[in-house]
mmCIF file of C-alpha atoms in Angstrom:
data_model
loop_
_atom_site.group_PDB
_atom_site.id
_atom_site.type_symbol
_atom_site.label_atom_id
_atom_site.label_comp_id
_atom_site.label_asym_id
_atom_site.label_seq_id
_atom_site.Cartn_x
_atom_site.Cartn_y
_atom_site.Cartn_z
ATOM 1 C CA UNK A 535 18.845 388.286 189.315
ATOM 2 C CA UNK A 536 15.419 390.258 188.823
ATOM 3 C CA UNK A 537 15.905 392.723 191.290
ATOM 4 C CA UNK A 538 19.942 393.004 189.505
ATOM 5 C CA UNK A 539 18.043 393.579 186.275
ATOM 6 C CA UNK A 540 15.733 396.099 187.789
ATOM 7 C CA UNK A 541 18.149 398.235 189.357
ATOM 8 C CA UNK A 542 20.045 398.631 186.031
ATOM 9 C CA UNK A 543 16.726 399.539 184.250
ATOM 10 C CA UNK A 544 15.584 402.119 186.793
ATOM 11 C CA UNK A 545 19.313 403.851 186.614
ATOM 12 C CA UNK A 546 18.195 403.985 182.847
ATOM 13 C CA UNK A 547 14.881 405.744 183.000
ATOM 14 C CA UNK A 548 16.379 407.717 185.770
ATOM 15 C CA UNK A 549 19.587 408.778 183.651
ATOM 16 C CA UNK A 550 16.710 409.312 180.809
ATOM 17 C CA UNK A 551 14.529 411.613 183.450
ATOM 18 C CA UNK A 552 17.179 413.449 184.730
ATOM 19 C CA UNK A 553 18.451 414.363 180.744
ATOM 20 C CA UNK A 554 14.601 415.431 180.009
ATOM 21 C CA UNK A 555 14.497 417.881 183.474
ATOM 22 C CA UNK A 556 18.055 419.277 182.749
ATOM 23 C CA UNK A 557 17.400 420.238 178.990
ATOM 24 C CA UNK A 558 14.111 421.636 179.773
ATOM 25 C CA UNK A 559 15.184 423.674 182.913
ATOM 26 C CA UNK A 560 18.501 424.893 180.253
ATOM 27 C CA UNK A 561 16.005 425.944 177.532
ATOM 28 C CA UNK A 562 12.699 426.580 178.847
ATOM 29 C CA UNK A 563 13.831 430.433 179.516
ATOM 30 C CA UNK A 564 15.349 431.083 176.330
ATOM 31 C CA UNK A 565 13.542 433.643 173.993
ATOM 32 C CA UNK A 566 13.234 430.931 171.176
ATOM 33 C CA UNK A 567 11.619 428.066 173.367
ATOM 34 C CA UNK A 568 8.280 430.501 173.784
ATOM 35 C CA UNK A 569 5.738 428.683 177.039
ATOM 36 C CA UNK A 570 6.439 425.007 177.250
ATOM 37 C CA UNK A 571 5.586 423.602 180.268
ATOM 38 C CA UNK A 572 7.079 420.499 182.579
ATOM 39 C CA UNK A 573 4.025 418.444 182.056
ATOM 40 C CA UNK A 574 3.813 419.046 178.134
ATOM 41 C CA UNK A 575 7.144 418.941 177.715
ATOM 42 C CA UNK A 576 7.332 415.075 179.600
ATOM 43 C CA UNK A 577 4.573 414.025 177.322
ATOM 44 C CA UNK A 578 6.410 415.015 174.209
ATOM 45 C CA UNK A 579 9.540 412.841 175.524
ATOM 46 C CA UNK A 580 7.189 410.011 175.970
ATOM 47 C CA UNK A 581 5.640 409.781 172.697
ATOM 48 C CA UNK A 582 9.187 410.954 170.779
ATOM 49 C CA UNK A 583 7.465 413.356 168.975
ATOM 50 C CA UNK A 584 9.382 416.387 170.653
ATOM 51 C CA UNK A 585 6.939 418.729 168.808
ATOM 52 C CA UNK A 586 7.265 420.849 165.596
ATOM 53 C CA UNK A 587 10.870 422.178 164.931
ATOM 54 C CA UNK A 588 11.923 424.465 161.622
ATOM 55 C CA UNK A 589 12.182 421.846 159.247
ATOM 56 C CA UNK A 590 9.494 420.442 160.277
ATOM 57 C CA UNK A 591 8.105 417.801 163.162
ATOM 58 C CA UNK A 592 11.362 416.650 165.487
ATOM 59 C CA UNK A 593 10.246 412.867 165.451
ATOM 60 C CA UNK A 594 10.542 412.443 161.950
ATOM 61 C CA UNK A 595 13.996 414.566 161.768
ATOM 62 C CA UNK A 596 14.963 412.382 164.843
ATOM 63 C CA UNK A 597 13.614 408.995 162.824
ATOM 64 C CA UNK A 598 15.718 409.680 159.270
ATOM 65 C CA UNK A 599 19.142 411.219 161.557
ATOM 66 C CA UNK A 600 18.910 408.048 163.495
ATOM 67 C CA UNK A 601 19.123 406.033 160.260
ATOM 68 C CA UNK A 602 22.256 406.856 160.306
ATOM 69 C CA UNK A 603 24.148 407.649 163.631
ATOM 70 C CA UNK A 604 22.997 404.153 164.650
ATOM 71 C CA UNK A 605 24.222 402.138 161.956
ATOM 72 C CA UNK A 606 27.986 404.533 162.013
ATOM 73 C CA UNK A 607 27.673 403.609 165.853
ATOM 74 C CA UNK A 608 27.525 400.080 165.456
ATOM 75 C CA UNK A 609 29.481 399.631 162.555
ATOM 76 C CA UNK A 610 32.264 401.204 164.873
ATOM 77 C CA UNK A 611 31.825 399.299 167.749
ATOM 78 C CA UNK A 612 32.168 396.425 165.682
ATOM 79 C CA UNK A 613 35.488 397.358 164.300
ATOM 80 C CA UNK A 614 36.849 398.658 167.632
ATOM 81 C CA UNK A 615 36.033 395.267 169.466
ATOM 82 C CA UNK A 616 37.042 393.082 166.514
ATOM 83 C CA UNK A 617 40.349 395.701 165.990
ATOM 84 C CA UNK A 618 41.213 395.778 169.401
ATOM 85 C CA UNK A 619 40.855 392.544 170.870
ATOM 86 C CA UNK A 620 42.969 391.046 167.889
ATOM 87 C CA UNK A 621 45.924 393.537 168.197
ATOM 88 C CA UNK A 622 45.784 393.000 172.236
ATOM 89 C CA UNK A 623 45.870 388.949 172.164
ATOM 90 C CA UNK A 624 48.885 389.529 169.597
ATOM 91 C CA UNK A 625 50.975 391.936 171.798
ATOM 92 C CA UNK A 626 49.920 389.821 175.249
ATOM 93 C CA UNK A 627 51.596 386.203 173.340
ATOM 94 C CA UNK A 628 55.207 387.752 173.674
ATOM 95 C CA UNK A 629 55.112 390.369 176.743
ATOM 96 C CA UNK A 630 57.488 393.104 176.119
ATOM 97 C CA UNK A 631 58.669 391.711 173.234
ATOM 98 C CA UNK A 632 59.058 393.883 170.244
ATOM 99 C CA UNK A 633 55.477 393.206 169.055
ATOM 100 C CA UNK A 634 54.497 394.172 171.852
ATOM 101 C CA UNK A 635 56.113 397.828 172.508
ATOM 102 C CA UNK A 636 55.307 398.585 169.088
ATOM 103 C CA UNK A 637 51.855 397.648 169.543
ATOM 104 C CA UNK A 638 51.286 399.042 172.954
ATOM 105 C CA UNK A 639 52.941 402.714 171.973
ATOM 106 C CA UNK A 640 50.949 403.107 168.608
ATOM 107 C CA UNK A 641 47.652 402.257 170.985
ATOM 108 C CA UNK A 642 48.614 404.656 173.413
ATOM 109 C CA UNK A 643 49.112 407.249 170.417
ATOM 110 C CA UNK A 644 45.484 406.052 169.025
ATOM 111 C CA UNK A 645 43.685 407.074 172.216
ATOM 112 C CA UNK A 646 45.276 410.491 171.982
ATOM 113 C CA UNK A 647 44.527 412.015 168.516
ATOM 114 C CA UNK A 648 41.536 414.001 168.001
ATOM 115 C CA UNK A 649 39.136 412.340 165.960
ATOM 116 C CA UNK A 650 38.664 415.078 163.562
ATOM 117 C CA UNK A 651 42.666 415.157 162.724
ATOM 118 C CA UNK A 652 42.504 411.486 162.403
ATOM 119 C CA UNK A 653 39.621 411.644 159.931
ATOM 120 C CA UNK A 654 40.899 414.068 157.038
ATOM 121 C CA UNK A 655 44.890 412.016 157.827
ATOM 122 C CA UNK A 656 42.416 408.744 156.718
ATOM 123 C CA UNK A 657 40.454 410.847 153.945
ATOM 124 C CA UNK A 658 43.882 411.481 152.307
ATOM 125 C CA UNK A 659 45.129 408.094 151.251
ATOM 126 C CA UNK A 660 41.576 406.071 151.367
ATOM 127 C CA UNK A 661 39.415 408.854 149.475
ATOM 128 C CA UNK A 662 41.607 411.253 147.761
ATOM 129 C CA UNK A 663 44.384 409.026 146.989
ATOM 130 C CA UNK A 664 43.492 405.697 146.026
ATOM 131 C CA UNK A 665 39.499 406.811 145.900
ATOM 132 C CA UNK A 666 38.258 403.570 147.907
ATOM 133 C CA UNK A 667 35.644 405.445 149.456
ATOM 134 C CA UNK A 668 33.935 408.205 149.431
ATOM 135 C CA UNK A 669 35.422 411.265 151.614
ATOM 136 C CA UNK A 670 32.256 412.516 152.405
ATOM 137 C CA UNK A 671 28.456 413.208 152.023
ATOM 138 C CA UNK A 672 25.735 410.199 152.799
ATOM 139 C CA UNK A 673 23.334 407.921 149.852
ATOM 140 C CA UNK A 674 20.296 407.773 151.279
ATOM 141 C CA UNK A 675 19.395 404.205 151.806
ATOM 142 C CA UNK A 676 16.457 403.952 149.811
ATOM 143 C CA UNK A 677 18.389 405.236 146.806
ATOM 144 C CA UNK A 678 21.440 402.896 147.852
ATOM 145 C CA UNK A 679 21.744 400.458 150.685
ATOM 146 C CA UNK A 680 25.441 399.672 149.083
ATOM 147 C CA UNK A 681 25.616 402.980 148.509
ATOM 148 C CA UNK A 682 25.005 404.146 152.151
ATOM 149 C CA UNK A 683 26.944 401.770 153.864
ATOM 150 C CA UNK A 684 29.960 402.246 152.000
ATOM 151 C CA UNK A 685 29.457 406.409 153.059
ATOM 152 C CA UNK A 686 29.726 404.733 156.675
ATOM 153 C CA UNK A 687 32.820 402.550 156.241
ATOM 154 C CA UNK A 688 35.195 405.542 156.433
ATOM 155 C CA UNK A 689 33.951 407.596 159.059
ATOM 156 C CA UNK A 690 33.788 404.411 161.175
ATOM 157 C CA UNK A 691 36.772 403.438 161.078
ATOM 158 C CA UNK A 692 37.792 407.351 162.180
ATOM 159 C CA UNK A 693 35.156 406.891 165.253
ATOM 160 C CA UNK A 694 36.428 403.466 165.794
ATOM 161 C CA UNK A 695 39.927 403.382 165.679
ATOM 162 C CA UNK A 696 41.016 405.629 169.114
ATOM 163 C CA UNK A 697 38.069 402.936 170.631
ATOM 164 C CA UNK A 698 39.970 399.944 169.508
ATOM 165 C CA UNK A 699 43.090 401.169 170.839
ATOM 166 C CA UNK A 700 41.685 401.953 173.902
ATOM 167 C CA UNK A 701 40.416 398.149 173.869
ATOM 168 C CA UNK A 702 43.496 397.066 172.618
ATOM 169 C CA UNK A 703 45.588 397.987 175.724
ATOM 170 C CA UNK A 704 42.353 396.378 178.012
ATOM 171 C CA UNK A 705 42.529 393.406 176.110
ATOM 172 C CA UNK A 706 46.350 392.976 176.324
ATOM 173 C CA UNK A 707 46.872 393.142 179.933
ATOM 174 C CA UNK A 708 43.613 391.195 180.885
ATOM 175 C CA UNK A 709 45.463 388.266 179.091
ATOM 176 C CA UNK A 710 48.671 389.249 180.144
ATOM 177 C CA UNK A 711 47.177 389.071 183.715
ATOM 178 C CA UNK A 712 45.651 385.321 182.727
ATOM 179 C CA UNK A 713 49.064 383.787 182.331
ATOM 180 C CA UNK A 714 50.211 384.505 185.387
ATOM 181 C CA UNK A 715 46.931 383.555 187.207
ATOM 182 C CA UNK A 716 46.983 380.716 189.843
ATOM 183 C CA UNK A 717 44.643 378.963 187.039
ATOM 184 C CA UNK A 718 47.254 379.108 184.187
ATOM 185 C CA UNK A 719 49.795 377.830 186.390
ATOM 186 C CA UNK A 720 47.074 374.989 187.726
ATOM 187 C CA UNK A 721 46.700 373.904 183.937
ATOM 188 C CA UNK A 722 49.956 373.551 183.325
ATOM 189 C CA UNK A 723 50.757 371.568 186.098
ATOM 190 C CA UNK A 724 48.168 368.572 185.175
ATOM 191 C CA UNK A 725 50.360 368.650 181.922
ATOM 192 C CA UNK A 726 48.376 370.777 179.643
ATOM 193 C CA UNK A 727 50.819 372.931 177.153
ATOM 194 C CA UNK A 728 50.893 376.628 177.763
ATOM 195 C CA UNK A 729 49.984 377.109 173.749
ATOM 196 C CA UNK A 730 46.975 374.724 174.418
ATOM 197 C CA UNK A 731 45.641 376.199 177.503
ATOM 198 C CA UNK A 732 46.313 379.817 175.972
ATOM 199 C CA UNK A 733 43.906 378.922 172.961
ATOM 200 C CA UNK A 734 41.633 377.042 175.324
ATOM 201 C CA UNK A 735 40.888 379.762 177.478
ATOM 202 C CA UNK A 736 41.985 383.282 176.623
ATOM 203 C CA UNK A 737 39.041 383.963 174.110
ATOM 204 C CA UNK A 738 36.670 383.661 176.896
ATOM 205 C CA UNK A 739 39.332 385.320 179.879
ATOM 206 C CA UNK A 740 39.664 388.526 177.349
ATOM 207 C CA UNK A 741 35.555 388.690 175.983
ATOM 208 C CA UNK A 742 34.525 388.517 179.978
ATOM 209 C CA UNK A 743 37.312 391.065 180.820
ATOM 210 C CA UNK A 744 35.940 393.247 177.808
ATOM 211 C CA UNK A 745 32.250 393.820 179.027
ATOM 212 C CA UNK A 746 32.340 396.714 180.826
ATOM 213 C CA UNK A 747 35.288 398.519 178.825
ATOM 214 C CA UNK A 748 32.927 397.756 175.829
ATOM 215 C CA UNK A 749 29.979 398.898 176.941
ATOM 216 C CA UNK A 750 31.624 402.450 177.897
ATOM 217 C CA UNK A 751 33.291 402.807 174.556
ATOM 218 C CA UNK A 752 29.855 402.281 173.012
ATOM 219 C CA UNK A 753 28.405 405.072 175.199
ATOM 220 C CA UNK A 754 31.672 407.156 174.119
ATOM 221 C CA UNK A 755 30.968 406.136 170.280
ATOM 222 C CA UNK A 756 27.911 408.029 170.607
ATOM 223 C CA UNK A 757 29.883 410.987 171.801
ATOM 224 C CA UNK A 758 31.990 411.203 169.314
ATOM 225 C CA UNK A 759 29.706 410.536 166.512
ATOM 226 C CA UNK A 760 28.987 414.018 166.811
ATOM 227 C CA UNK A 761 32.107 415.273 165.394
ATOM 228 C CA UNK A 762 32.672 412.555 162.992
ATOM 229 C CA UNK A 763 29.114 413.186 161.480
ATOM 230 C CA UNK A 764 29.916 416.927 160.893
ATOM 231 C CA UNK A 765 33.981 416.008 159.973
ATOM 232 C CA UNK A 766 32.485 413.720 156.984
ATOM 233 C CA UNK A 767 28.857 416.002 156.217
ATOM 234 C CA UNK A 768 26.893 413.227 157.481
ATOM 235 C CA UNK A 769 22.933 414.088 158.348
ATOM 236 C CA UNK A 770 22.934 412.074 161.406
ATOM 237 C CA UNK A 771 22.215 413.240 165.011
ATOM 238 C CA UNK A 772 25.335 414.917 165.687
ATOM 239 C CA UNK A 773 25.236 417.435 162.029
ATOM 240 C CA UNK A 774 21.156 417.795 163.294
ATOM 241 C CA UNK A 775 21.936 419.001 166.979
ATOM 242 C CA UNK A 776 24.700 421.790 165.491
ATOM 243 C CA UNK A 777 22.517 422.928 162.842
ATOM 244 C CA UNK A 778 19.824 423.513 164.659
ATOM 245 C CA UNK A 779 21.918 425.368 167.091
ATOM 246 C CA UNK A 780 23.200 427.249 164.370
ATOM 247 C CA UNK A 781 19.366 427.941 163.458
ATOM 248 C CA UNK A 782 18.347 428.588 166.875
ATOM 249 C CA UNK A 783 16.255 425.683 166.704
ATOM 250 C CA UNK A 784 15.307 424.892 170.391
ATOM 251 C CA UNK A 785 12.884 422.079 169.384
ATOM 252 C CA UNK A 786 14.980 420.562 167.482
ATOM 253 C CA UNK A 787 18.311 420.852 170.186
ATOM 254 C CA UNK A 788 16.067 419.479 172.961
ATOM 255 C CA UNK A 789 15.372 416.317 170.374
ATOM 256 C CA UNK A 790 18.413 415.814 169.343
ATOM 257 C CA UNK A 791 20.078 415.814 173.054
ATOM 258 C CA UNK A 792 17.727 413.410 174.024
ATOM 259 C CA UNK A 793 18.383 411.306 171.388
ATOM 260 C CA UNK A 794 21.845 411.266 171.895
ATOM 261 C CA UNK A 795 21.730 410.697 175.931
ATOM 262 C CA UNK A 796 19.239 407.241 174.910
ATOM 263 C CA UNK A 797 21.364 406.131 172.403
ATOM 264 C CA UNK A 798 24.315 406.017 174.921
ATOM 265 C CA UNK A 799 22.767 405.247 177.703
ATOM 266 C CA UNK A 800 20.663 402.708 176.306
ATOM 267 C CA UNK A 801 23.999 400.903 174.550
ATOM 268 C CA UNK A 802 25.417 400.324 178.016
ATOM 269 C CA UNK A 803 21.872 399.115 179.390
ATOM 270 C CA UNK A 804 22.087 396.766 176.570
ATOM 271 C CA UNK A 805 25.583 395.194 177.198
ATOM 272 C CA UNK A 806 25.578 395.589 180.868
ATOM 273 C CA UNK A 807 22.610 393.195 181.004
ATOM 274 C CA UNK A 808 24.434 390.785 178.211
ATOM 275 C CA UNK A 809 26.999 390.504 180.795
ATOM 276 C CA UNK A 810 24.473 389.186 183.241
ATOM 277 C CA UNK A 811 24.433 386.033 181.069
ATOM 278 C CA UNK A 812 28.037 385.475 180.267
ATOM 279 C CA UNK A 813 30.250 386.491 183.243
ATOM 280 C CA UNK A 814 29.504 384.411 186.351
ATOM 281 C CA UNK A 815 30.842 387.336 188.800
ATOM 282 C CA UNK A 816 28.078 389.327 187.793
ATOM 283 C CA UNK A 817 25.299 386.052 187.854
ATOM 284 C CA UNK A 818 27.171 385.573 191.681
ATOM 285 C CA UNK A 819 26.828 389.415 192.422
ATOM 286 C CA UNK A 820 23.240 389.896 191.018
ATOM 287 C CA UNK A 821 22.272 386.867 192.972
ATOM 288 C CA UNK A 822 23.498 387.948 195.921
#
């Protein structure tokens, strides 16, 4: 189980080394860079300071953008789990029942529209309409922490909504797939209803068969943070990496790509090894 553990961290750091190579062999020749060698370069990765950009040093731009691209992130990934494992356990009770069609067609629709669209069709009702929240712009959270989590709520749900559905449709066949398991038929035979086996044992059928989908929609959250955060004029990673294209701010872009490739990659490190502890496939495969 070490060894599993191991192997998972060193295709981290080596996903993380490759990332640092690739964006300084990309920008080390371009006129803005200036001479920044390999060596420095890897020592500036190391500490996270990523040197002196525009504005100012890149750590500390990378330290107040992350305050709030990880907090969107997780918010999100918390709605598309909860979202999308509740909307697939309601279309998998009736299979191809009218719940489910309904439900399976507007998830298949959710994992289609651009998340830019899908933001200004929320911003009409939610902020514009009804003015539940705000359409755009960020509180700081030492001004507001009520403040600057309700500037989240909306662009989450925008960044987590195509994830859910994508969940949703994972989440309805894995239980779909349950009931007609040798198991489910096993349970019912020593007399055990089908409603009390389904409650019994589909919470933990659908959370095992959700691990790995999760853990790439959390790397793909990251992604698409970057749109969200410029749809809604939020100053997390995504709005820092295009402005300081825009400035032809090479410090700055290196930071902020790096950023973004740890946040993602280091989401899936995360769950992959919570898996470890709670599906016995990977304990039997990691022992192995």
């Amino acid at each position: 189980m070490i060894w599993f553990v191991l192997r998972r961290l060193g295709a981290f750091l080596a996903t993380m080394l490759a990332t640092s190579l690739l964006v300084y062999w990309l920008l080390a020749s371009t006129p803005e860079t200036g001479d920044i060698g390999l060596v420095r370069w890897m020592g500036l990765v190391l500490t996270g300071s990523f040197g002196v950009g525009r504005e100012g040093p890149v750590g500390q731009l990378l330290a107040g953008a992350l305050a709030v691209t990880l907090p969107l992130t997780l918010l999100a990934l918390l709605l598309a789990v909860v979202l999308g494992a509740l909307l697939g356990l309601m279309a998998a009770r009736r299979p191809h029942a009218i719940a489910d069609r309904l439900i399976r067609a507007s998830a298949a629709t959710g994992t289609a529209v651009p998340a830019f669209w899908l933001g200004m069709l929320l911003a009409v009702p939610l902020a514009n309409g009804l003015h539940w929240l705000p359409a755009g712009g960020f509180v700081p959270w030492w001004q507001s922490v009520g403040g600057a989590a309700l500037s989240l709520v909306l662009p989450a749900i925008t960044l987590a909504l195509p994830a859910a559905a994508a969940l949703c449709l994972k989440t309805r066949d894995s239980a779909v797939a349950m009931r007609s398991s040798p198991w489910f038929a096993a349970t019912l035979a020593r007399g055990q209803t089908a409603q009390a086996a389904w409650r019994g044992e589909n919470l933990r059928v659908v959370a095992l068969a959700l691990l790995r989908p999760i853990a790439n929609q959390a790397a793909g959250l990251v992604a698409g943070a970057v749109v969200i955060e410029n749809t809604f004029y939020l100053p997390g990673l995504g709005r820092l990496l295009l402005d300081a294209v825009a400035a032809r701010d090479p410090a700055t872009v290196r930071g902020a790509i790096v950023a973004l490739v740890f946040l993602g990659a280091g989401a899936m490190f995360l769950i992959r090894i919570s898996a470890l502890w709670l599906d016995p496939r990977i304990r039997a495969e990691a022992s192995e």
